Amino acid sequence: MQHITFEPIHARWAVVWLHGFGDAPEDWANEFRTCREALAHVRWTHVRAPQVSQTCYNGLRMASWGNYRDQGCTHVGSLDYESRDLSLMKQ
């Protein structure tokens, strides 16, 4: 899995950022620039999600942390929130 890491390499604290559906680490790196400057003693790692075939988009592969069945926002009661099928995550 690819990621972007910002110094310092040997730090006592770290922030690990998992981007949203269809995003990439680069999309967020600039957004967090001010935070990284203010917390220069913290290691920042932005992890890249794998390309996963998406049921909600007819099998189109997109950066995500799992396979989504519903195009809408995940919320209590939605198909993705209520799903107990972990096999959807193994793509």
XYZ file of N, CA and C in Angstrom:
273
model
N 0.850 -1.180 0.000
C 0.000 0.000 0.000
C 0.891 1.236 0.000
N 0.572 2.154 -0.844
C 1.348 3.382 -0.951
C 0.846 4.405 0.057
N 1.744 5.314 0.407
C 1.371 6.381 1.317
C 2.332 7.551 1.135
N 1.958 8.681 1.712
C 2.817 9.861 1.747
C 3.139 10.110 3.217
N 4.411 10.248 3.538
C 4.811 10.517 4.921
C 5.565 11.831 4.985
N 5.238 12.625 5.985
C 5.907 13.903 6.219
C 6.724 13.790 7.497
N 7.922 14.348 7.482
C 8.865 14.284 8.606
C 8.212 14.819 9.880
N 8.741 14.495 11.031
C 9.948 13.715 11.277
C 9.663 12.212 11.241
N 10.635 11.451 10.804
C 10.493 10.006 10.739
C 10.415 9.398 12.138
N 11.266 9.852 13.035
C 11.258 9.342 14.413
C 10.534 10.346 15.293
N 9.268 10.121 15.498
C 8.448 11.039 16.278
C 7.724 10.265 17.377
N 7.361 10.961 18.408
C 6.630 10.346 19.515
C 5.152 10.179 19.174
N 4.619 11.076 18.332
C 3.209 11.040 17.943
C 3.088 10.977 16.435
N 1.960 10.452 15.998
C 1.710 10.373 14.551
C 0.223 10.567 14.266
N -0.034 11.111 13.104
C -1.387 11.211 12.572
C -1.417 10.333 11.332
N -2.363 9.413 11.286
C -2.541 8.561 10.112
C -3.872 8.956 9.497
N -3.821 9.479 8.270
C -5.014 9.995 7.601
C -5.479 9.000 6.544
N -6.734 8.566 6.650
C -7.360 7.693 5.657
C -8.340 8.547 4.864
N -8.045 8.744 3.592
C -8.888 9.603 2.759
C -10.237 8.943 2.465
N -11.129 9.713 1.916
C -12.467 9.237 1.611
C -12.574 8.534 0.267
N -13.758 8.086 -0.031
C -14.085 7.333 -1.243
C -13.701 8.121 -2.495
N -12.853 7.520 -3.331
C -12.456 8.140 -4.592
C -11.352 9.174 -4.471
N -10.938 9.500 -3.255
C -9.881 10.486 -3.039
C -8.503 9.838 -3.145
N -7.479 10.648 -2.917
C -6.093 10.186 -2.904
C -5.346 10.974 -1.827
N -4.219 10.448 -1.329
C -3.457 11.170 -0.307
C -3.062 12.578 -0.747
N -2.724 12.726 -2.023
C -2.314 14.039 -2.537
C -3.430 15.068 -2.414
N -4.684 14.604 -2.489
C -5.824 15.512 -2.381
C -5.871 16.200 -1.016
N -5.344 15.534 0.001
C -5.415 16.056 1.363
C -4.107 16.650 1.860
N -2.998 16.338 1.220
C -1.690 16.805 1.693
C -1.659 18.330 1.811
N -2.155 19.045 0.814
C -2.154 20.506 0.852
C -3.120 21.036 1.910
N -4.253 20.352 2.093
C -5.244 20.790 3.086
C -4.681 20.785 4.508
N -3.740 19.880 4.768
C -3.178 19.748 6.105
C -1.848 20.470 6.288
N -1.424 21.235 5.311
C -0.130 21.917 5.387
C -0.008 22.779 6.647
N -0.999 23.588 6.941
C -0.959 24.466 8.116
C -0.878 23.650 9.403
N -1.618 22.561 9.471
C -1.577 21.688 10.656
C -0.195 21.072 10.819
N 0.391 20.604 9.710
C 1.726 20.001 9.780
C 2.772 21.018 10.236
N 2.642 22.250 9.775
C 3.584 23.292 10.189
C 3.430 23.603 11.677
N 2.201 23.642 12.160
C 1.953 23.936 13.571
C 2.379 22.780 14.480
N 2.316 21.567 13.945
C 2.681 20.374 14.709
C 3.868 19.683 14.050
N 4.953 20.413 13.906
C 6.130 19.923 13.182
C 6.800 18.732 13.866
N 6.511 18.508 15.139
C 7.095 17.388 15.883
C 6.316 16.081 15.681
N 5.212 16.145 14.927
C 4.342 14.988 14.695
C 4.599 14.424 13.306
N 4.637 13.112 13.194
C 4.770 12.458 11.888
C 3.381 12.310 11.284
N 3.246 12.699 10.030
C 1.975 12.629 9.316
C 2.091 11.602 8.200
N 1.174 10.656 8.166
C 1.147 9.661 7.098
C -0.240 9.651 6.480
N -0.284 9.862 5.183
C -1.536 9.827 4.429
C -1.527 8.528 3.622
N -2.394 7.592 3.978
C -2.416 6.266 3.371
C -3.292 6.270 2.118
N -2.843 5.539 1.082
C -3.586 5.433 -0.171
C -4.461 4.182 -0.149
N -5.761 4.345 -0.374
C -6.681 3.203 -0.446
C -6.435 2.427 -1.736
N -6.672 1.119 -1.704
C -6.524 0.320 -2.918
C -7.651 0.597 -3.910
N -7.430 0.238 -5.146
C -8.474 0.333 -6.176
C -9.375 -0.899 -6.022
N -10.639 -0.679 -5.704
C -11.577 -1.766 -5.428
C -12.756 -1.660 -6.393
N -13.173 -2.779 -6.932
C -14.346 -2.842 -7.804
C -15.580 -2.456 -6.991
N -16.362 -1.479 -7.484
C -17.501 -0.954 -6.743
C -18.832 -1.421 -7.315
N -19.589 -2.116 -6.503
C -20.912 -2.582 -6.907
C -21.804 -1.413 -7.286
N -21.730 -0.316 -6.529
C -22.607 0.832 -6.770
C -22.300 1.549 -8.089
N -21.150 1.259 -8.686
C -20.779 1.856 -9.969
C -20.518 0.769 -11.017
N -21.309 -0.286 -10.965
C -21.250 -1.367 -11.963
C -19.861 -1.954 -12.152
N -19.126 -2.111 -11.044
C -17.815 -2.747 -11.099
C -16.646 -1.829 -11.381
N -16.875 -0.535 -11.585
C -15.786 0.417 -11.803
C -14.840 0.372 -10.609
N -13.547 0.312 -10.871
C -12.553 0.277 -9.796
C -12.237 1.697 -9.349
N -12.339 1.919 -8.041
C -12.090 3.237 -7.469
C -11.309 3.088 -6.175
N -10.597 4.145 -5.797
C -9.884 4.153 -4.522
C -10.905 4.128 -3.390
N -10.836 3.064 -2.581
C -11.776 2.961 -1.464
C -11.278 1.920 -0.474
N -11.870 1.947 0.704
C -11.507 1.018 1.767
C -12.407 -0.201 1.764
N -13.245 -0.343 0.750
C -14.126 -1.499 0.624
C -15.045 -1.329 -0.566
N -15.867 -2.320 -0.799
C -16.828 -2.297 -1.896
C -18.135 -1.688 -1.395
N -18.577 -0.631 -2.034
C -19.826 0.005 -1.642
C -20.948 -0.430 -2.565
N -22.117 -0.683 -1.988
C -23.282 -1.088 -2.769
C -24.239 0.068 -3.015
N -24.132 1.112 -2.210
C -25.044 2.252 -2.286
C -24.242 3.500 -2.629
N -24.688 4.282 -3.617
C -23.986 5.509 -4.005
C -24.170 6.628 -2.989
N -25.168 6.526 -2.169
C -25.428 7.571 -1.181
C -24.460 7.505 -0.013
N -24.560 8.482 0.843
C -23.721 8.545 2.039
C -24.051 7.383 2.972
N -23.038 6.755 3.535
C -23.264 5.664 4.478
C -23.830 6.237 5.775
N -24.953 5.700 6.202
C -25.603 6.154 7.424
C -26.327 4.964 8.051
N -26.733 5.098 9.295
C -27.470 4.031 9.965
C -28.684 3.686 9.113
N -28.821 2.411 8.807
C -29.939 1.954 7.990
C -29.591 1.788 6.518
N -28.461 2.342 6.053
C -28.097 2.194 4.639
C -27.571 0.786 4.374
N -27.573 0.387 3.106
C -27.094 -0.949 2.728
C -25.684 -1.212 3.246
N -24.795 -0.262 3.095
C -23.403 -0.462 3.487
C -23.206 -0.469 4.999
N -23.961 0.333 5.710
C -23.832 0.374 7.164
C -24.324 -0.920 7.789
N -25.438 -1.424 7.297
C -26.069 -2.595 7.891
C -25.481 -3.920 7.422
N -24.658 -3.912 6.371
C -24.125 -5.142 5.810
C -23.217 -5.871 6.796
N -23.407 -7.161 6.928
C -22.541 -8.012 7.753
C -21.644 -8.867 6.869
N -21.724 -8.676 5.534
C -20.990 -9.477 4.575
C -19.573 -8.938 4.418
N -18.629 -9.493 5.158
C -17.238 -9.035 5.087
C -16.566 -9.440 3.794
N -17.163 -10.354 3.026
C -16.560 -10.740 1.754
C -16.537 -9.564 0.795
N -17.392 -8.573 0.992
C -17.388 -7.382 0.140
C -16.096 -6.602 0.305
N -15.426 -6.764 1.433
C -14.204 -6.024 1.705
C -12.970 -6.732 1.142
N -13.103 -7.921 0.619
C -11.957 -8.734 0.187
C -11.757 -8.689 -1.317
N -11.835 -7.517 -1.906
C -11.648 -7.418 -3.373
C -10.365 -6.728 -3.681
